[in-house]
Coordinates of C-alpha atoms in Angstrom, one line a residue:
Chain O
X106 CA -31.6 21.0 22.3
X107 CA -32.0 17.3 22.5
X108 CA -29.2 15.3 24.0
X109 CA -29.0 13.3 20.8
X110 CA -28.4 16.5 18.8
X111 CA -25.9 17.9 21.2
X112 CA -24.0 14.6 21.1
X113 CA -24.2 14.4 17.3
X114 CA -22.8 18.0 16.9
X115 CA -20.0 17.7 19.4
X116 CA -19.1 14.2 18.3
X117 CA -19.3 15.4 14.6
X118 CA -17.0 18.5 15.2
X119 CA -14.4 16.3 16.9
X120 CA -14.4 14.0 13.9
X121 CA -14.0 16.9 11.5
X122 CA -11.0 18.1 13.4
X123 CA -9.5 14.6 13.0
X124 CA -10.4 14.6 9.2
X125 CA -8.6 17.8 8.7
X126 CA -5.5 16.5 10.5
X127 CA -5.6 13.5 8.2
X128 CA -6.0 15.3 4.9
X129 CA -3.7 18.1 5.8
X130 CA -0.8 16.6 7.7
X131 CA -0.7 13.0 6.3
X132 CA -0.8 11.7 9.8
X133 CA -1.8 8.1 9.9
X134 CA -4.9 7.0 11.9
X135 CA -2.7 5.4 14.6
X136 CA -1.0 8.5 15.3
X137 CA -4.3 10.5 15.3
X138 CA -5.8 8.2 18.0
X139 CA -2.7 8.7 20.2
X140 CA -2.9 12.4 19.7
X141 CA -6.6 12.3 20.6
X142 CA -6.1 10.3 23.8
X143 CA -3.3 12.5 25.0
X144 CA -5.1 15.7 24.3
X145 CA -8.3 14.5 25.9
X146 CA -6.3 13.3 29.0
X147 CA -4.7 16.8 29.4
X148 CA -7.7 18.7 28.7
X149 CA -9.6 16.5 31.4
X150 CA -6.6 17.2 33.7
X151 CA -6.8 20.9 33.6
X152 CA -10.6 20.9 33.7
X153 CA -11.5 21.9 30.2
X154 CA -13.0 18.8 29.0
X155 CA -15.5 18.6 31.8
X156 CA -17.9 21.5 30.4
X157 CA -17.6 19.9 26.9
X158 CA -18.8 16.5 28.4
X159 CA -21.6 18.1 30.3
X160 CA -22.8 19.6 27.1
X161 CA -22.0 17.0 24.5
X162 CA -22.7 13.9 26.7
X163 CA -21.8 10.8 24.5
X164 CA -20.6 13.3 21.9
X165 CA -17.7 14.1 24.1
X166 CA -17.1 10.6 25.6
X167 CA -17.2 8.4 22.5
X168 CA -14.5 10.1 20.5
X169 CA -11.0 9.0 21.6
X170 CA -10.5 12.2 23.4
X171 CA -13.3 10.9 25.8
X172 CA -11.1 7.9 26.5
X173 CA -8.3 10.3 27.4
X174 CA -10.7 12.2 29.6
X175 CA -11.8 9.1 31.3
X176 CA -8.1 8.2 32.1
X177 CA -7.6 11.8 33.6
X178 CA -10.8 11.6 35.7
X179 CA -9.9 8.2 36.8
X180 CA -6.4 9.2 37.8
X181 CA -7.5 12.2 39.9
X182 CA -10.4 10.3 41.7
X183 CA -7.9 7.6 42.7
X184 CA -5.4 10.2 43.9
X185 CA -8.1 11.6 45.9
X186 CA -9.0 8.3 47.6
X187 CA -5.6 6.5 47.6
X188 CA -3.0 9.2 47.5
X189 CA 0.3 8.9 45.6
X190 CA -0.2 5.3 44.6
X191 CA -3.5 6.4 42.6
X192 CA -1.1 7.8 40.0
X193 CA -0.3 4.2 39.2
X194 CA -3.7 2.7 39.4
X195 CA -6.3 5.3 38.5
X196 CA -5.6 5.7 34.7
X197 CA -5.8 2.0 33.7
X198 CA -8.4 1.4 36.1
X199 CA -10.7 3.7 34.3
X200 CA -9.7 2.2 31.0
X201 CA -10.1 -1.4 32.1
X202 CA -13.6 -1.9 30.9
X203 CA -13.1 -0.6 27.4
X204 CA -9.7 -2.2 26.8
X205 CA -11.0 -5.6 28.1
X206 CA -14.0 -5.4 25.8
X207 CA -11.7 -4.6 22.9
X208 CA -9.4 -7.4 23.7
X209 CA -12.4 -10.0 24.3
X210 CA -14.3 -9.1 21.1
X211 CA -11.2 -8.9 19.0
X212 CA -10.3 -12.4 20.0
X213 CA -13.6 -13.8 19.6
X214 CA -14.1 -12.2 16.2
X215 CA -10.5 -13.2 15.0
X216 CA -11.4 -16.8 15.9
X217 CA -14.2 -16.9 13.4
X218 CA -13.3 -14.2 10.7
X219 CA -10.8 -14.4 8.0
X220 CA -9.1 -11.6 6.2
X221 CA -10.9 -10.5 3.3
X222 CA -9.9 -8.7 0.2
X223 CA -10.9 -5.1 -0.2
Chain A
X123 CA 35.0 -2.0 -20.1
X124 CA 33.2 -5.1 -21.4
X125 CA 32.9 -5.4 -25.3
X126 CA 29.2 -5.4 -25.2
X127 CA 28.8 -2.2 -23.1
X128 CA 28.0 1.0 -24.9
X129 CA 28.0 4.2 -23.1
X130 CA 27.7 4.7 -19.3
X131 CA 24.9 2.3 -18.4
X132 CA 23.8 0.3 -21.3
X133 CA 24.7 -3.1 -22.9
X134 CA 24.1 -4.2 -26.4
X135 CA 23.5 -7.9 -26.7
X136 CA 25.7 -9.4 -29.4
X137 CA 22.9 -11.5 -31.1
X138 CA 19.8 -10.5 -29.0
X139 CA 17.8 -12.7 -26.8
X140 CA 14.4 -14.0 -27.8
X141 CA 11.4 -14.0 -25.6
X142 CA 9.8 -17.2 -26.8
X143 CA 6.7 -17.2 -24.6
X144 CA 5.0 -15.0 -22.0
X145 CA 2.4 -15.9 -19.5
X146 CA 0.2 -13.9 -17.2
X147 CA -2.0 -14.9 -14.3
X148 CA -4.0 -12.3 -12.4
X149 CA -6.8 -12.0 -9.9
X150 CA -10.4 -10.8 -10.2
X151 CA -9.9 -7.0 -10.0
X152 CA -7.2 -7.2 -12.8
X153 CA -9.5 -9.4 -14.8
X154 CA -12.2 -6.8 -14.6
X155 CA -9.9 -4.0 -15.8
X156 CA -9.3 -2.7 -19.5
X157 CA -6.6 -5.5 -20.0
X158 CA -8.9 -8.3 -18.7
X159 CA -9.4 -10.1 -22.0
X160 CA -5.6 -10.4 -22.5
X161 CA -4.6 -12.3 -19.6
X162 CA -4.0 -16.1 -19.8
X163 CA -5.7 -16.8 -16.5
X164 CA -7.9 -14.9 -14.2
X165 CA -8.4 -16.3 -10.8
X166 CA -11.5 -15.1 -9.2
X167 CA -10.5 -16.1 -5.6
X168 CA -7.4 -14.0 -4.6
X169 CA -6.6 -16.5 -2.0
X170 CA -6.3 -19.2 -4.8
X171 CA -7.6 -21.9 -2.4
X172 CA -4.5 -21.4 -0.2
X173 CA -4.4 -20.7 3.5
X174 CA -2.8 -17.4 3.3
X175 CA -2.1 -14.4 1.0
X176 CA 1.5 -15.4 1.0
X177 CA 0.9 -19.0 -0.1
X178 CA -1.7 -17.6 -2.5
X179 CA 1.0 -15.5 -4.2
X180 CA 3.3 -18.6 -4.4
X181 CA 0.7 -20.5 -6.2
X182 CA 0.3 -17.6 -8.6
X183 CA 3.9 -17.9 -9.3
X184 CA 4.0 -21.6 -9.6
X185 CA 1.2 -22.1 -11.9
X186 CA 2.0 -19.1 -14.1
X187 CA 5.5 -20.2 -14.5
X188 CA 4.5 -23.6 -15.5
X189 CA 2.3 -22.2 -18.0
X190 CA 5.1 -20.0 -19.4
X191 CA 7.3 -23.0 -19.8
X192 CA 4.4 -24.9 -21.4
X193 CA 3.6 -22.2 -23.8
X194 CA 7.2 -22.2 -24.9
X195 CA 6.9 -25.9 -25.8
X196 CA 9.5 -26.8 -23.2
X197 CA 9.8 -28.9 -20.0
X198 CA 11.1 -27.6 -16.5
X199 CA 14.2 -29.6 -17.1
X200 CA 15.1 -27.6 -20.2
X201 CA 15.4 -24.3 -18.2
X202 CA 19.0 -23.5 -17.1
X203 CA 18.2 -20.6 -14.7
X204 CA 15.2 -19.3 -12.9
X205 CA 15.3 -15.6 -11.9
X206 CA 12.3 -14.1 -10.1
X207 CA 11.3 -11.9 -7.3
X208 CA 8.4 -10.4 -5.3
X209 CA 7.6 -7.8 -2.7
X210 CA 7.4 -10.0 0.5
X211 CA 10.2 -10.0 3.0
X212 CA 12.9 -12.2 2.0
X213 CA 11.2 -12.9 -1.3
X214 CA 9.3 -15.8 0.3
X215 CA 6.6 -15.9 -2.4
X216 CA 9.2 -16.6 -5.1
X217 CA 11.0 -19.2 -2.9
X218 CA 8.1 -21.3 -1.9
X219 CA 6.4 -21.0 -5.4
X220 CA 9.3 -22.4 -7.3
X221 CA 10.7 -24.9 -4.8
X222 CA 9.2 -27.8 -6.8
X223 CA 10.8 -26.8 -10.1
X224 CA 14.2 -27.7 -8.8
X225 CA 16.2 -25.5 -11.2
X226 CA 19.0 -23.2 -10.4
X227 CA 17.5 -20.1 -8.9
X228 CA 18.6 -16.5 -8.5
X229 CA 16.1 -14.7 -6.2
X230 CA 15.9 -11.1 -7.0
X231 CA 14.7 -8.0 -5.2
X232 CA 14.2 -4.8 -7.1
X233 CA 10.9 -4.0 -5.6
X234 CA 8.3 -3.3 -8.4
X235 CA 11.2 -3.1 -11.0
X236 CA 11.9 -6.8 -10.5
X237 CA 10.5 -7.8 -14.1
X238 CA 13.0 -5.4 -15.7
X239 CA 15.8 -6.7 -13.3
X240 CA 15.0 -10.4 -14.1
X241 CA 14.6 -9.9 -17.9
X242 CA 18.0 -8.0 -17.9
X243 CA 19.9 -10.7 -15.9
X244 CA 18.0 -13.6 -17.8
X245 CA 19.0 -12.2 -21.1
X246 CA 22.6 -11.4 -20.1
X247 CA 23.0 -15.0 -18.9
X248 CA 22.0 -16.2 -22.4
X249 CA 23.9 -13.7 -24.3
X250 CA 26.9 -14.5 -22.1
X251 CA 26.7 -18.1 -23.2
X252 CA 25.8 -19.3 -19.8
X253 CA 22.4 -20.7 -20.5
X254 CA 20.1 -21.8 -23.4
X255 CA 16.9 -21.1 -21.7
X256 CA 16.0 -18.9 -18.8
X257 CA 12.7 -18.4 -17.0
X258 CA 12.2 -14.9 -15.6
X259 CA 9.2 -13.4 -13.8
X260 CA 8.0 -11.3 -11.0
X261 CA 4.8 -11.2 -8.8
X262 CA 2.9 -9.3 -6.3
X263 CA -0.3 -9.7 -4.3
X264 CA -2.4 -6.8 -3.1
X265 CA -3.3 -8.3 0.2
X266 CA 0.0 -9.5 1.1
X267 CA 1.6 -6.2 0.3
X268 CA -1.1 -4.3 2.2
X269 CA -0.4 -6.5 5.2
X270 CA 3.4 -6.1 5.1
X271 CA 3.7 -2.5 4.0
X272 CA 0.6 -0.7 5.1
X273 CA -2.2 -1.7 7.3
X274 CA -4.4 -4.7 8.1
X275 CA -7.0 -5.1 5.3
X276 CA -10.0 -4.6 7.6
X277 CA -8.7 -1.4 9.0
X278 CA -11.2 1.4 8.1
X279 CA -8.7 4.0 6.8
X280 CA -8.9 6.1 3.7
X281 CA -6.6 5.8 0.8
X282 CA -5.2 9.2 -0.4
X283 CA -5.7 10.3 -4.0
X284 CA -2.0 9.8 -4.7
X285 CA -2.0 6.1 -3.7
X286 CA -1.9 3.3 -6.1
X287 CA -3.4 -0.3 -6.1
X288 CA -1.0 -3.3 -5.9
X289 CA -1.6 -5.7 -8.8
X290 CA -2.2 -9.4 -7.7
X291 CA -0.6 -11.9 -10.1
X292 CA 2.4 -13.2 -11.7
X293 CA 4.0 -12.3 -15.1
X294 CA 6.7 -14.7 -16.6
X295 CA 8.7 -15.1 -19.8
X296 CA 11.0 -17.7 -21.3
X297 CA 14.1 -16.4 -22.8
X298 CA 16.0 -18.3 -25.5
X299 CA 18.7 -17.7 -28.0
X300 CA 17.0 -18.2 -31.4
X301 CA 13.7 -18.2 -33.0
X302 CA 11.5 -15.7 -34.7
X303 CA 10.2 -14.0 -31.7
X304 CA 10.5 -10.5 -30.0
X305 CA 14.1 -9.9 -29.2
X306 CA 15.8 -8.2 -26.3
X307 CA 18.5 -6.1 -27.9
X308 CA 19.7 -3.6 -25.3
X309 CA 19.5 -3.2 -21.5
X310 CA 20.0 0.0 -19.5
X311 CA 20.5 -0.7 -15.9
X312 CA 19.2 1.9 -13.5
X313 CA 20.9 3.4 -10.4
X314 CA 19.3 4.0 -7.1
X315 CA 17.8 7.5 -7.2
X316 CA 16.7 9.5 -4.3
X317 CA 15.1 12.8 -4.7
X318 CA 13.9 13.0 -1.1
X319 CA 10.3 12.0 -1.4
X320 CA 9.1 10.6 2.0
X321 CA 5.4 10.2 1.3
X322 CA 4.8 6.4 1.0
X323 CA 1.4 7.2 -0.6
X324 CA 3.0 8.8 -3.4
X325 CA 5.2 6.2 -5.0
X326 CA 4.9 7.6 -8.5
X327 CA 6.7 10.8 -7.4
X328 CA 9.3 8.6 -5.6
X329 CA 10.1 6.6 -8.7
X330 CA 9.8 9.1 -11.5
X331 CA 13.4 10.3 -11.1
X332 CA 14.7 6.8 -11.4
X333 CA 12.8 6.4 -14.6
X334 CA 14.1 9.8 -16.0
X335 CA 17.7 8.7 -15.1
X336 CA 17.4 5.5 -17.0
X337 CA 15.7 7.3 -20.0
X338 CA 18.4 10.0 -20.3
X339 CA 21.2 7.6 -19.9
X340 CA 19.5 5.2 -22.3
X341 CA 19.1 8.0 -25.0
X342 CA 22.5 9.2 -24.5
X343 CA 24.2 5.9 -24.7
X344 CA 22.3 4.7 -27.7
X345 CA 22.0 8.0 -29.5
X346 CA 18.3 7.6 -30.0
X347 CA 15.3 9.8 -29.1
X348 CA 12.1 9.0 -27.6
X349 CA 10.6 9.2 -31.1
X350 CA 12.7 6.1 -32.1
X351 CA 10.3 3.9 -30.1
X352 CA 6.8 2.9 -30.8
X353 CA 6.2 2.4 -27.2
X354 CA 8.0 3.6 -24.2
X355 CA 6.3 1.8 -21.2
X356 CA 7.3 2.5 -17.5
X357 CA 6.3 0.2 -14.8
X358 CA 4.0 1.6 -12.1
X359 CA 4.4 5.5 -11.9
X360 CA 0.6 6.0 -12.4
X361 CA -0.7 9.2 -13.5
X362 CA 1.1 11.5 -11.3
X363 CA 4.6 9.8 -11.9
X364 CA 4.1 9.8 -15.6
X365 CA 3.3 13.6 -15.7
X366 CA 6.4 14.1 -13.5
X367 CA 8.6 12.2 -15.9
X368 CA 7.3 14.2 -19.0
X369 CA 8.2 17.4 -17.0
X370 CA 11.5 16.1 -15.8
X371 CA 12.4 14.9 -19.3
X372 CA 11.4 18.3 -20.7
X373 CA 14.1 19.7 -18.4
X374 CA 16.7 17.3 -19.8
X375 CA 15.8 18.2 -23.2
X376 CA 13.8 15.5 -24.4
X377 CA 10.0 15.5 -25.3
X378 CA 7.8 12.6 -24.4
X379 CA 4.4 12.4 -25.8
X380 CA 2.0 10.5 -23.5
X381 CA -0.3 8.0 -25.0
X382 CA -3.4 10.1 -24.2
X383 CA -2.1 12.7 -26.8
X384 CA -2.7 11.6 -30.2
X385 CA 0.4 9.6 -31.7
X386 CA 2.0 9.7 -28.2
X387 CA 4.2 6.7 -27.3
X388 CA 4.8 7.1 -23.6
X389 CA 2.5 5.1 -21.3
X390 CA 2.8 3.4 -18.0
X391 CA 1.7 -0.1 -17.1
X392 CA 0.0 1.2 -14.0
X393 CA -2.2 3.3 -16.1
X394 CA -3.1 0.7 -18.6
X395 CA -4.0 -2.1 -16.2
X396 CA -6.9 -0.4 -14.3
X397 CA -9.9 2.0 -15.0
X398 CA -8.8 4.3 -12.3
X399 CA -12.4 5.8 -12.2
X400 CA -14.5 2.8 -12.4
X401 CA -12.1 0.6 -10.2
X402 CA -11.3 3.2 -7.5
X403 CA -7.5 2.6 -7.8
X404 CA -6.7 6.3 -7.6
X405 CA -3.3 6.8 -9.2
X406 CA -3.2 3.5 -11.0
X407 CA -1.6 -0.1 -10.6
X408 CA 1.6 -0.8 -8.7
X409 CA 3.6 -3.9 -7.6
X410 CA 5.9 -6.2 -9.4
X411 CA 3.1 -7.9 -11.1
X412 CA 1.9 -4.5 -12.6
X413 CA 4.6 -4.1 -15.3
X414 CA 5.1 -8.1 -15.5
X415 CA 1.6 -8.9 -16.3
X416 CA 0.9 -5.9 -18.5
X417 CA 4.0 -6.7 -20.5
X418 CA 3.2 -10.3 -20.8
X419 CA -0.5 -10.0 -21.7
X420 CA -0.8 -6.6 -23.5
X421 CA 2.6 -5.6 -25.1
X422 CA 4.0 -9.1 -25.8
X423 CA 1.3 -10.1 -28.4
X424 CA 1.7 -6.8 -30.1
X425 CA 5.5 -7.3 -30.3
X426 CA 4.8 -10.7 -31.6
X427 CA 2.5 -9.5 -34.3
X428 CA 4.9 -6.6 -35.3
X429 CA 2.4 -4.0 -34.2
X430 CA 5.1 -2.6 -31.9
X431 CA 8.4 -2.4 -33.9
X432 CA 10.6 -1.3 -31.0
X433 CA 9.7 -0.9 -27.3
X434 CA 11.5 0.5 -24.3
X435 CA 10.3 -1.3 -21.2
X436 CA 11.1 0.3 -17.9
X437 CA 9.8 -1.3 -14.8
X438 CA 10.3 1.0 -11.8
X439 CA 10.5 0.3 -8.1
X440 CA 10.4 2.1 -4.8
X441 CA 13.1 0.8 -2.5
X442 CA 11.6 1.3 0.9
X443 CA 10.7 -0.9 3.9
X444 CA 8.6 -0.3 6.8
X445 CA 11.7 0.0 8.8
X446 CA 13.3 2.7 6.7
X447 CA 10.1 4.6 6.5
X448 CA 9.6 4.6 10.2
X449 CA 13.1 5.9 10.7
X450 CA 12.3 8.7 8.6
X451 CA 14.4 7.9 5.5
X452 CA 13.1 9.1 2.2
X453 CA 12.1 6.7 -0.6
X454 CA 14.7 5.8 -3.2
X455 CA 13.6 4.6 -6.6
X456 CA 15.2 2.3 -9.2
X457 CA 14.3 1.5 -12.8
X458 CA 15.5 -0.9 -15.3
X459 CA 15.4 -0.4 -19.2
X460 CA 14.9 -3.3 -21.6
X461 CA 14.6 -2.7 -25.4
X462 CA 12.6 -5.2 -27.2
X463 CA 12.3 -5.2 -30.9
X464 CA 9.2 -6.7 -32.3
X465 CA 8.9 -9.4 -35.1
X466 CA 9.3 -7.6 -38.5
X467 CA 9.4 -4.3 -36.8
X468 CA 11.0 -1.0 -37.8
X469 CA 14.4 -2.3 -38.5
X470 CA 13.4 -5.5 -39.7
X471 CA 15.2 -8.9 -39.4
Chain B
X91 CA 20.2 13.7 -13.3
X92 CA 20.8 16.6 -10.9
X93 CA 20.4 15.3 -7.3
X94 CA 21.7 18.5 -5.5
X95 CA 19.7 19.9 -2.6
X96 CA 18.3 22.6 -4.7
X97 CA 17.2 20.2 -7.4
X98 CA 15.5 18.1 -4.6
X99 CA 13.7 21.1 -3.4
X100 CA 12.6 22.0 -6.9
X101 CA 11.5 18.5 -7.4
X102 CA 9.4 18.6 -4.1
X103 CA 7.5 21.6 -5.4
X104 CA 7.0 19.9 -8.6
X105 CA 5.4 17.1 -6.9
X106 CA 3.1 19.0 -4.7
X107 CA 1.8 20.8 -7.8
X108 CA 1.3 17.5 -9.6
X109 CA -0.3 15.6 -6.7
X110 CA -4.0 16.0 -6.3
X111 CA -5.2 17.0 -2.7
X112 CA -7.7 15.0 -0.7
X113 CA -11.1 16.4 -1.2
X114 CA -11.1 17.9 2.2
X115 CA -14.6 19.6 2.2
X116 CA -16.5 16.4 1.2
X117 CA -14.2 14.3 3.5
X118 CA -15.2 16.7 6.4
X119 CA -18.9 16.5 5.7
X120 CA -18.8 12.9 5.5
X121 CA -16.8 12.8 8.9
X122 CA -19.2 15.1 10.5
X123 CA -22.3 13.2 9.8
X124 CA -20.8 9.8 10.3
X125 CA -19.0 10.6 13.6
X126 CA -22.1 12.6 14.7
X127 CA -24.4 9.6 14.0
X128 CA -22.2 7.2 16.0
X129 CA -22.0 9.6 19.0
X130 CA -25.9 10.3 18.6
X131 CA -26.4 6.5 18.6
X132 CA -24.3 6.4 21.7
X133 CA -26.2 9.1 23.5
X134 CA -29.4 7.0 22.8
X135 CA -27.8 4.0 24.3
X136 CA -26.6 6.2 27.3
X137 CA -30.0 7.5 28.0
X138 CA -31.4 3.9 27.8
X139 CA -28.7 2.4 30.1
X140 CA -29.1 5.4 32.6
X141 CA -32.5 4.3 33.5
X142 CA -31.3 1.2 35.1
X143 CA -27.7 1.7 35.9
X144 CA -25.5 4.3 37.6
X145 CA -23.8 6.9 35.4
X146 CA -20.4 5.1 35.3
X147 CA -22.0 1.7 34.6
X148 CA -24.1 3.2 31.7
X149 CA -21.1 4.9 30.3
X150 CA -19.1 1.7 30.3
X151 CA -22.1 -0.3 28.8
X152 CA -22.2 2.2 26.0
X153 CA -18.5 1.6 25.2
X154 CA -18.8 -2.1 25.5
X155 CA -21.8 -2.1 23.1
X156 CA -20.1 0.2 20.5
X157 CA -16.9 -1.9 20.7
X158 CA -18.9 -5.2 20.1
X159 CA -20.7 -3.7 17.2
X160 CA -17.6 -2.5 15.6
X161 CA -15.8 -5.8 16.2
X162 CA -18.5 -7.7 14.5
X163 CA -18.7 -5.2 11.5
X164 CA -14.8 -5.6 11.2
X165 CA -15.2 -9.3 11.3
X166 CA -17.5 -9.3 8.2
X167 CA -15.2 -6.7 6.4
X168 CA -17.8 -4.0 6.6
X169 CA -16.1 -1.6 8.9
X170 CA -13.4 -0.9 6.2
X171 CA -16.1 -0.5 3.6
X172 CA -17.7 2.2 5.8
X173 CA -14.4 3.7 6.8
X174 CA -13.4 4.2 3.3
X175 CA -16.0 6.8 2.9
X176 CA -16.3 8.1 6.4
X177 CA -12.6 8.6 7.2
X178 CA -12.1 10.3 10.7
X179 CA -15.9 9.9 11.3
X180 CA -15.2 6.1 11.9
X181 CA -11.6 6.5 13.2
X182 CA -12.1 8.9 16.1
X183 CA -15.0 7.3 17.9
X184 CA -14.3 4.3 20.1
X185 CA -15.5 2.1 17.2
X186 CA -12.4 3.2 15.4
X187 CA -10.2 2.2 18.4
X188 CA -12.1 -1.2 18.3
X189 CA -11.5 -1.6 14.6
X190 CA -7.8 -1.0 15.1
X191 CA -7.6 -3.7 17.6
X192 CA -9.8 -6.2 15.7
X193 CA -8.3 -5.8 12.3
X194 CA -4.6 -6.8 13.1
X195 CA -6.2 -9.7 15.3
X196 CA -7.8 -11.1 12.2
X197 CA -5.0 -10.2 9.7
X198 CA -2.2 -11.7 11.6
X199 CA -4.3 -14.9 12.7
X200 CA -2.3 -16.9 10.0
X201 CA 0.8 -16.5 12.1
X202 CA -0.9 -18.2 14.9
X203 CA -3.0 -17.2 17.9
X204 CA 0.0 -16.5 20.2
X205 CA 2.5 -14.5 18.0
X206 CA -0.1 -13.6 15.4
X207 CA -3.4 -12.6 16.9
X208 CA -2.1 -12.3 20.5
X209 CA 1.0 -10.3 19.7
X210 CA -0.1 -8.2 16.8
X211 CA -3.5 -7.2 18.3
X212 CA -2.1 -3.9 19.5
X213 CA 0.3 -2.9 16.8
X214 CA -2.0 0.0 16.1
X215 CA -3.8 0.5 19.4
X216 CA -0.9 -0.2 21.7
X217 CA 0.5 3.3 21.4
X218 CA -2.8 4.7 22.4
X219 CA -2.8 2.7 25.6
X220 CA 0.9 3.4 26.2
X221 CA 0.7 7.2 25.7
X222 CA -2.7 7.4 27.4
X223 CA -1.3 5.7 30.6
X224 CA 1.7 8.0 30.4
X225 CA -0.4 11.1 30.0
X226 CA -2.6 10.0 32.8
X227 CA 0.3 9.5 35.2
X228 CA 1.5 13.0 34.3
X229 CA -1.9 14.5 35.0
X230 CA -2.1 12.4 38.3
X231 CA 1.4 13.6 39.3
X232 CA 0.5 17.2 38.8
X233 CA -2.9 16.9 40.4
X234 CA -1.2 15.1 43.5
X235 CA 1.2 18.0 44.1
X236 CA -0.6 21.1 42.8
X237 CA -4.2 20.3 41.9
X238 CA -5.7 19.3 45.3

């Protein structure tokens, strides 16, 4: 299977699970994102997300579970190299690029864009 | 008990209070709806040339209220009291919109029932002999309401099928003692009703019990039945809410015929104002302006011409805040009933 | 009107019956294809960046690119138009995270750059960072004591 197809399927399935949660439980999108990050982080911590990532590639890292997974990997790597203090630095270090990108682009766009009516 | 009070929740005004003018100003989406041709003014730009949604709503209020007074052939200084409200925190749209009028002001909050509340109190002020003219109204703005109650406009979320669409605009009427105009005769003030609904995307269901409470008490207090009215119009219950009212009323022993049945008299302003399929508004319109502009643009001319002899107008409101919702409270509803007799209607003058 | 507990339960049932459900089947199909497409596109980007960068750098570049695209689409008011149809398909990917940061940044701009854009930027995404960090600490703690 092509990497593209694998990513498509894995990413698609993760989104469908989210859609079912939205439609069935009335959870707002903010809560779903929190849930996904935490679940991804835990699955990464216990080693379940790694095979999903190996198979799905971007399909597993682009959904927010992938963000959580990255936090888990980061913290474990940091614990390996820096010991107990790695618990404090590993997670956010791994998230730094994504969060900074979001802040920077949000700020730039907000400077130029105005709220629009639906 | 006051001499004008009849029954538990209703007052009968001694001489009736006339609605001598009505004005409605809305935005583009409302203008494209089924009632588009009835509104006095349709503003294409919902920002109304202002810097923010909040200021835009204030401008809707200011210009529309000026129009209402002008249509009544009066000047602002002729108005004794101004009563109005909106959905924004601390009613800022009303405050900043009417600051230039410099007339005695009662700011009201009844959520989307505000038009009923302001009409009730404005009429009572006149009937009580405290005023000759009162200017009353209510407003809302889709974007301001979304920003405050739900999510930023550019957030890519889905609106569930039970949700409704906040009407952008302002509706205002001028009330006076005399004249050959539609006449407010009775007022049934609603109680806060909470039937435990927590879904903020299903306001119709949260408000329907409040409307039913007003209806039942009104009929008990006056001894009338739904069939004594040409039109019974609730505020913004939408499809789901109206159906729930019909069901609940059946339990209470009253039969309400929705207007989609032939000869039915029971409608809802939220159903009238949008074409829910073509305009993707799901359950219908909502917001203070929903009942206010629908009354002013659609029902008032029919009362004026005598096409409607007697109408029971019941704006409905959901009394939630983001704080109460986040703290897990259910959504209480409120409704305010106002009886308006048309010119040369059933009972004649 | 009867407001007893039993009446409330009855009313709750009545409301459930009267309220239409979301068209879950169609929603899921749309979510699958839109979410899949974003991830597939991400994979193509990943393959492209992998040619000249390390694995970690490539992954970060993919995130940054997708966040930038989502931010621009949000600025033009297009992301919410797509999101209306795609639902979770555009919420779950990192683009949805970006959208939830950019949209309040724009919406609350009128309250100023400090207390509007600056303070409100993370009203939706803030909890994601908070609980993500907390969970990662938990994972790190367990890993430190039992995992290694």
